[in-house]
Structures are given as structure tokens and as C-alpha cells.
Amino acid sequence: MKNKIIISILIQIIIASAVYSSESNCLNCHSDFEDENGASQMITKDIHWQKGLGCEGCHGGDPELDDMDEVREVKGYQGIPDTKDIPAFCASCHADATYMHEHNPSLPTDQLDKYKTSVHGIQLLKEGDTKVANCISCHTVHQINSAELPHSSTHPQNIPGTCGKCHDDADYMKEYGIDTNILSDYTVSVHGYALLEKGDLGAPACNDCHGNHGAAPPGVSSLAAVCGTCHAIEAELFNDSPHKQAFEENDIPMCETCHSNHKILHPKDEWIGSKEPSLCIECHSLDDGTIGLETADAIAATLEKLIHAHSEAETTLSEAKEKGMMTTEEEFLLKEVEQSLIQTRTRLHSFNKDSVEPKAVVGIEKANLVRTNSAALIDEFYFRRIGLGIATLFITLLCIGLYLKIRNSEKEKS
Ligand code: HEC
Ligand code: HEC
Ligand code: HEC
Ligand code: HEC
Ligand code: HEC
Ligand code: HEC
Ligand code: HEC
Ligand code: HEC
Ligand code: HEC
């Protein structure tokens, strides 16, 4: 009994001392005086701390000392790095392939190299401009974590805010002559709405178009590539279209010209054609010697026919449905018409009527089928109703006849 107690006390002492030695005096002392924005309070959310890297991993010093003055005297104590030294400070580990491989082989080690090619990197490292983004402007400090975690400053849904800290601040950015409506434009765009309101992580945040570390404006030549990473079909059609070469030769940005870059809105059917508010008339006129507007009108007319056929089919089908007819097959077919409609709008990026028309024709044929089938169902409904009416009338007359007959025979008896 006594032995057991002694052993258990011994074990507890061993555990306690193990915990104690893994505990950090840096953390203990700093948490005595720092508030919630202090390193010691935030660090529990930081991946470095979570993976066992202490304060001394970045700052140097000896975590067993219990006096800051002594900490500062330790060889290798780094203190607070100057802003322009931060990239090298973080890269002392992150660009060390051997070191990083031991910890997490899947992490790239090219952040500093890429950063050096970005507008931010060039301005900080070559021009000494400390107002541009460095590693901790985007990653925070003492709260650094993987982009997969919802609280991380680099989580897709937090990126617009992280970049917007500077890019949305007109005062901060005034000396650069860069647009500062980017965040507000982005927020109302189809992409901003999808990412921030609907939580669709497939929609692009700033870094999907600009890159993470190489943050630069995507130039004219890479633009279709940027949008094309997600909108592959539109980009492919564009690349086979007459606009590909014409835009390149005239330095016209590919998708941005018609859709803008940050305030991308839901496209409208009226954007194509030869009248306001068509986009085509911004560059083409009827006498410019090209088939530009002729094509625009032809595509617009085809699209219009499909839209009209679709809407007639939809109205007739819903009438048949209201009358309680079986419409499963027609509903299914209408979905295919909607698919054609989407495909026709996409194919418009070939800017070639012969490429658009076949998709639309298939849709129009199916829409007409839905309409005639639904109309037949409606006829059937009325036919059945008239039939029912006649039958009811016949039965009523029969009943009256019977009643009169019985009454007559009763009268005769009496
Ligand atoms: C006994 C308490 C104590 C211990 C232990 C301690 N610190 Fe400090 N530390 C302080 C105080 C106090 C300051 C000064 C705060 C101020 O000036 O506002 C400070 C400042 C700092 C600073 C700011 C730069 C500087 O040099 O002033 C850093 C970085 C820092 N400590 C890191 C560490 C690290 C890393 C450890 C462990 C290896 C550590 N501290 C251990 C109390 C402590
Ligand atoms: C991943 C590296 C890293 C780790 C780990 C880290 N720090 Fe820091 N720390 C920095 C950098 C970089 C700065 C400079 C921030 C700046 O310039 O604004 C800094 C700044 C500080 C400062 C100055 C005031 C402030 O909050 O910006 C203190 C104090 C500090 N660290 C203490 C600590 C303590 C205590 C720990 C452990 C609990 C710790 N740090 C862990 C990188 C780190
Ligand atoms: C002492 C070495 C060291 C220093 C200095 C350092 N890191 Fe790290 N960092 C690591 C290690 C190791 C990991 C990987 C942890 C793991 O996944 O096991 C990591 C992970 C990260 C991650 C998460 C990667 C992911 O997606 O999982 C980010 C972001 C990061 N560090 C940014 C920074 C920044 C910014 C600085 C400078 C303020 C910095 N690091 C300084 C060693 C370091
Ligand atoms: C302009 C903002 C910005 C700057 C500056 C920046 N990062 Fe990043 N970083 C990001 C974003 C955004 C991600 C997340 C990418 C993703 O979605 O996976 C990232 C990811 C990382 C990762 C995870 C691995 C990877 O490459 O995806 C590490 C490590 C990292 N950054 C370190 C650094 C270091 C070190 C610096 C400074 C040399 C730095 N970052 C500068 C925005 C930035
Ligand atoms: C700490 C503030 C800050 C943060 C955070 C920041 N930037 Fe910047 N950025 C700047 C400044 C300042 C410039 C202007 C540099 C110059 O032109 O000299 C700039 C320039 C740029 C440019 C080049 C613009 C041009 O036409 O030259 C792009 C693109 C850019 N930033 C994208 C981003 C993205 C994307 C993010 C987030 C992932 C981001 N920035 C985060 C401050 C910041
Ligand atoms: C869908 C892709 C896309 C998204 C998302 C995006 N951008 Fe852009 N951004 C562009 C394009 C394209 C340009 C124009 C480049 C050109 O004209 O060379 C641009 C230009 C810029 C410029 C330079 C503006 C100027 O006046 O010179 C900055 C800064 C910038 N973007 C920052 C951001 C920020 C911050 C976010 C997030 C809030 C963001 N971008 C989201 C595609 C995008
Ligand atoms: C990271 C992937 C991604 C990138 C890059 C991207 N988009 Fe998108 N885009 C989407 C997603 C996802 C949607 C659908 C949003 C929704 O749910 O409405 C969308 C929607 C759109 C729409 C609206 C479609 C509609 O029917 O309403 C247009 C137009 C558009 N994007 C154009 C562009 C342009 C132009 C670029 C390049 C400057 C671009 N996109 C870059 C993913 C992307
Ligand atoms: C930003 C300017 C611009 C816009 C907007 C534009 N185009 Fe063009 N388009 C051009 C240029 C430049 C050419 C090459 C003209 C040439 O070959 O002389 C061209 C060529 C064409 C051609 C080939 C002409 C031929 O004769 O071979 C067609 C078809 C065309 N565009 C259709 C359209 C349609 C449809 C729209 C609207 C959806 C449109 N374009 C919007 C600039 C534009
Ligand atoms: C010459 C102008 C023009 C150019 C260049 C252009 N588009 Fe469009 N785009 C349109 C028009 C017009 C519509 C509207 C279709 C409709 O709703 O009837 C549209 C519709 C869209 C849609 C929604 C329909 C669909 O396809 O799902 C997306 C997404 C889109 N464009 C992406 C792109 C991308 C990506 C690029 C670059 C590769 C690009 N666009 C280049 C004119 C253009």
C-alpha cells in the first residue's frame, strides 16, 4: 500500500517536471502583463506554437531564463525584426528545403523567391517602401495559420479583408494612384457574392487571380489564363475566335474588356447585338468592313428565338401541371432546354454564328416538343371534363326517368 502511494507520487512528480520543462518562461512571464493582443495570448492559435515551435524558435533566447534582460543577452536573440527584414526572417526556415521537409514535406519553399518578383516584394526590398505588404501583413503575427482554417487571415473568405486593409484605405494608398474601390467592387460582384455571401469556396478571392506571393496585376497575356483556370470553355472558345489575335495585337485585355476585373456582374442577353446596350458596338460599326455586327445580330436573333421558345414551353407546361396532368417527361425535357440556353450563352464566346446556332436549334426543337406535348395534355384535360359532364347529365336523366316511372306505377296501384 505504502509503496503504491510512493510510486504514484513519484510518477506525478516526473509528469509535473516534464510539463514544467516543456513550459516556457517566455510565455509565462509575457502572459502576466500582455493583454489579448499580446503575443502570449494569441500564440495558441498559431501553427508554429501548435507544432511545438516556441517563442525562441523565431525570437531566439532561452525559454528557461526568467529574466528578460538575461534573455536579450543570449547569443542569437533576435528581438523584433525591422519591417524590411521580415521576409528574410520568415524565410530563414521557410526557404530552407531540408528543414521544412522534416516538418511538413508538402509545404512549398518558394515564398520568398516569388515574393521578390511581386510589386510588394520589389517595392520593399529594392525601394525600401515599408507600406507594401510583407509576410506578416497577410499572415498576421502570432496568429499565423494554414489557409484551411476559418480563422486564418489567408482563409479564402478572409482574403478580401486582408488585402482590403490597405487596398480599400484611400488615405493609406493615396500616394500610389491605385484604385481603392477594389474591395467594394469585388464585394458586389458575382464572385464576391458567391464567396462571401453564399460561401462558395470555388469562387475566386483576390489571390486566385493575383497569386499569393507573386501578387502582381495579371498582364494582358495572362488574363484569359487567369479567368480560364475556372471558365475553361469560355477561354477555349475565345482562343479559337477572331478576337484572340485582334485583341492581342491591339493590347486589349481578353475577358476584362467585356466583363471588367473586380465588378464582374451577371451578364445580360442585351449585351450582344447592334443596338444599345450591346458591348459589340463599342468597337464595331455597320460599315467597319467586318462581319462583326452582322454576327452580333445573328447570334442575338438565335438567342432570342431560343428564349422565346423556352418561355412558351414553360408557360404551357405549368398550365398542364396546374390541371393535374402527368408532366414528368415534359419537365425533364424542359431542364434540357435550360441546359441548351446556358450552352448557347457560353458558345457566344466563339463570336461565330455557325458555332452558336446548332446548340440553340437543339434547344428550340426540344422547347417546341414540350409546348406541343403540354398543349395536348391540356386538350386531354378538357376532353375528359366534357366527357364527364355528358356522363353526369345522362345518369341524372336516367335517375329522374326511373323516379317518374316508380311514381307512376305506385299511382296506378292505388
Ligand atoms: C520575466 C519576464 C520575461 C521573460 C521570462 C521573457 N520576457 Fe520577453 N519581455 C518581457 C518584458 C517585460 C518585455 C518588455 C515589454 C515592453 O517593453 O513593453 C519583454 C520584451 C520582449 C520582446 C520585445 C523586444 C525586446 O527585446 O524588448 C520580445 C521579442 C520578447 N520579450 C521575447 C521573449 C522571449 C522569446 C522570451 C523567452 C526566450 C522572453 N521574452 C522571456 C518579459 C519577459
Ligand atoms: C513565427 C515566428 C514568431 C513566433 C513563434 C513568435 N513571434 Fe513574436 N514576433 C515575431 C515577429 C515577426 C514580430 C515583429 C512584428 C512586427 O514587426 O509588428 C514579433 C513581435 C513580437 C513582440 C513585439 C510586440 C508585438 O506583439 O508585436 C513581442 C513582445 C513578441 N513578439 C513576443 C513573442 C512571444 C512571447 C512569443 C511566444 C509566446 C513569440 N513572440 C512568438 C515572430 C514570432
Ligand atoms: C523557426 C522556423 C520558422 C520560422 C522562423 C517561421 N516559420 Fe512558419 N512554419 C514553420 C514550420 C516548421 C511550419 C510547418 C508546421 C507543420 O505543418 O508541421 C510552419 C508553418 C507556417 C505556415 C502554415 C503553412 C500551412 O499552410 O500549413 C505559415 C502560413 C507560416 N509558417 C508562415 C510564417 C511566417 C509569415 C513567418 C515569419 C513571421 C514564419 N512562418 C516563420 C517554421 C518557421
Ligand atoms: C500579399 C499577401 C501575402 C504575402 C505578402 C505573403 N503571403 Fe504567404 N500566403 C498568402 C496566401 C493568400 C496564402 C494561402 C494560399 C492558399 O490559399 O493556400 C499563403 C500561403 C503561405 C504558406 C503556405 C504554403 C504555400 O506556399 O501555400 C507559407 C509557408 C507562407 N505563405 C509563407 C509566407 C512567407 C514566408 C512570406 C514572406 C516572404 C509570405 N508568405 C508572404 C499570402 C501572402
Ligand atoms: C500592408 C498593406 C498591403 C496589403 C495587406 C496588401 N497590399 Fe497590395 N499593395 C500595397 C501597396 C502600398 C502597393 C503599391 C506599391 C507600389 O505601387 O509602389 C500594393 C500593390 C499591389 C499590386 C500592384 C498594383 C499595381 O498596379 O502596381 C497588386 C496587384 C496588389 N498590391 C495586390 C494585393 C493583394 C492581392 C493583396 C492580398 C493578398 C495585397 N495586395 C495586400 C499594400 C498592400
Ligand atoms: C477575377 C479575378 C480577380 C479578382 C478576384 C481580383 N482581381 Fe484585382 N485585378 C484583376 C485584373 C484582371 C486586373 C487588371 C490587370 C491589368 O489591367 O493589367 C486587376 C487589377 C488589380 C490591381 C491594380 C489596380 C490598378 O489600379 O492598377 C490591384 C491593386 C488589385 N487588382 C487588387 C485586388 C484585390 C485587393 C482583390 C480582392 C479584393 C482583387 N484584386 C481581386 C483580376 C482580379
Ligand atoms: C477560382 C475560379 C474562378 C476564377 C479564377 C474566375 N471565376 Fe468567374 N466565376 C467563378 C464561379 C464559381 C462563378 C459562379 C458564381 C455563382 O455562384 O454565381 C463565377 C461567375 C462568373 C460570371 C457570372 C456568370 C453568370 O452566369 O452569372 C462571370 C461573367 C465570370 N465569372 C467571369 C470571370 C472573369 C472575367 C474572370 C477573370 C477576370 C473570372 N470569372 C475568374 C469562378 C471563377
Ligand atoms: C474591344 C473591342 C471589341 C469588342 C467589344 C468586340 N469586338 Fe469584335 N473585333 C474586334 C477587333 C479589333 C476585330 C478584328 C477586326 C479586323 O479583323 O479588322 C474584331 C473582329 C470580330 C469578328 C470577325 C470579323 C471578320 O470580318 O472576320 C467578329 C465576328 C466579331 N468581332 C464579333 C463581335 C461581337 C459579336 C461582339 C460583341 C459580343 C464583338 N465582336 C465585340 C474588337 C472588338
Ligand atoms: C466581346 C465581349 C466578350 C468577351 C471578350 C468575353 N465575354 Fe463573356 N460574355 C459576353 C456576353 C455578351 C455575355 C452574355 C451572354 C448572355 O447572357 O446572353 C457573356 C457571358 C459570359 C458568362 C456567363 C455565361 C456563361 O458562359 O456561363 C461567363 C462565365 C463569361 N462570359 C466569361 C467570360 C470569360 C472567362 C471570358 C474570357 C475568356 C469572356 N467571357 C470574354 C461577352 C464577352
mmCIF file of N, CA, C and O in Angstrom, residues 86 89 98 128 147 209 228 317 392:
data_model
loop_
_atom_site.group_PDB
_atom_site.id
_atom_site.type_symbol
_atom_site.label_atom_id
_atom_site.label_comp_id
_atom_site.label_asym_id
_atom_site.label_seq_id
_atom_site.Cartn_x
_atom_site.Cartn_y
_atom_site.Cartn_z
ATOM 1 N N ILE A 86 11.735 41.304 -42.406
ATOM 2 C CA ILE A 86 10.784 40.222 -42.086
ATOM 3 C C ILE A 86 10.796 39.087 -43.123
ATOM 4 O O ILE A 86 10.828 37.915 -42.753
ATOM 5 N N PHE A 89 13.593 36.967 -42.371
ATOM 6 C CA PHE A 89 13.350 36.376 -41.042
ATOM 7 C C PHE A 89 12.485 35.117 -41.182
ATOM 8 O O PHE A 89 12.826 34.050 -40.680
ATOM 9 N N THR A 98 15.495 21.585 -46.674
ATOM 10 C CA THR A 98 15.802 20.430 -45.822
ATOM 11 C C THR A 98 15.027 20.526 -44.507
ATOM 12 O O THR A 98 14.381 19.574 -44.074
ATOM 13 N N GLY A 128 12.766 49.968 -50.452
ATOM 14 C CA GLY A 128 12.659 50.242 -49.014
ATOM 15 C C GLY A 128 11.321 50.841 -48.607
ATOM 16 O O GLY A 128 11.218 51.500 -47.577
ATOM 17 N N ALA A 147 -4.245 28.245 -44.492
ATOM 18 C CA ALA A 147 -5.384 28.866 -45.169
ATOM 19 C C ALA A 147 -6.656 28.025 -45.030
ATOM 20 O O ALA A 147 -7.751 28.493 -45.311
ATOM 21 N N CYS A 209 -6.678 35.252 -58.506
ATOM 22 C CA CYS A 209 -6.346 35.942 -59.753
ATOM 23 C C CYS A 209 -4.951 36.562 -59.685
ATOM 24 O O CYS A 209 -4.247 36.605 -60.684
ATOM 25 N N GLY A 228 -9.553 31.658 -67.286
ATOM 26 C CA GLY A 228 -9.709 30.341 -67.889
ATOM 27 C C GLY A 228 -9.413 29.184 -66.953
ATOM 28 O O GLY A 228 -9.829 28.065 -67.221
ATOM 29 N N LEU A 317 -46.417 24.319 -70.110
ATOM 30 C CA LEU A 317 -46.191 23.194 -69.193
ATOM 31 C C LEU A 317 -46.800 23.494 -67.820
ATOM 32 O O LEU A 317 -47.438 22.627 -67.224
ATOM 33 N N THR A 392 -72.466 12.630 -66.525
ATOM 34 C CA THR A 392 -73.247 13.053 -65.352
ATOM 35 C C THR A 392 -74.678 13.388 -65.762
ATOM 36 O O THR A 392 -75.645 12.971 -65.095
#
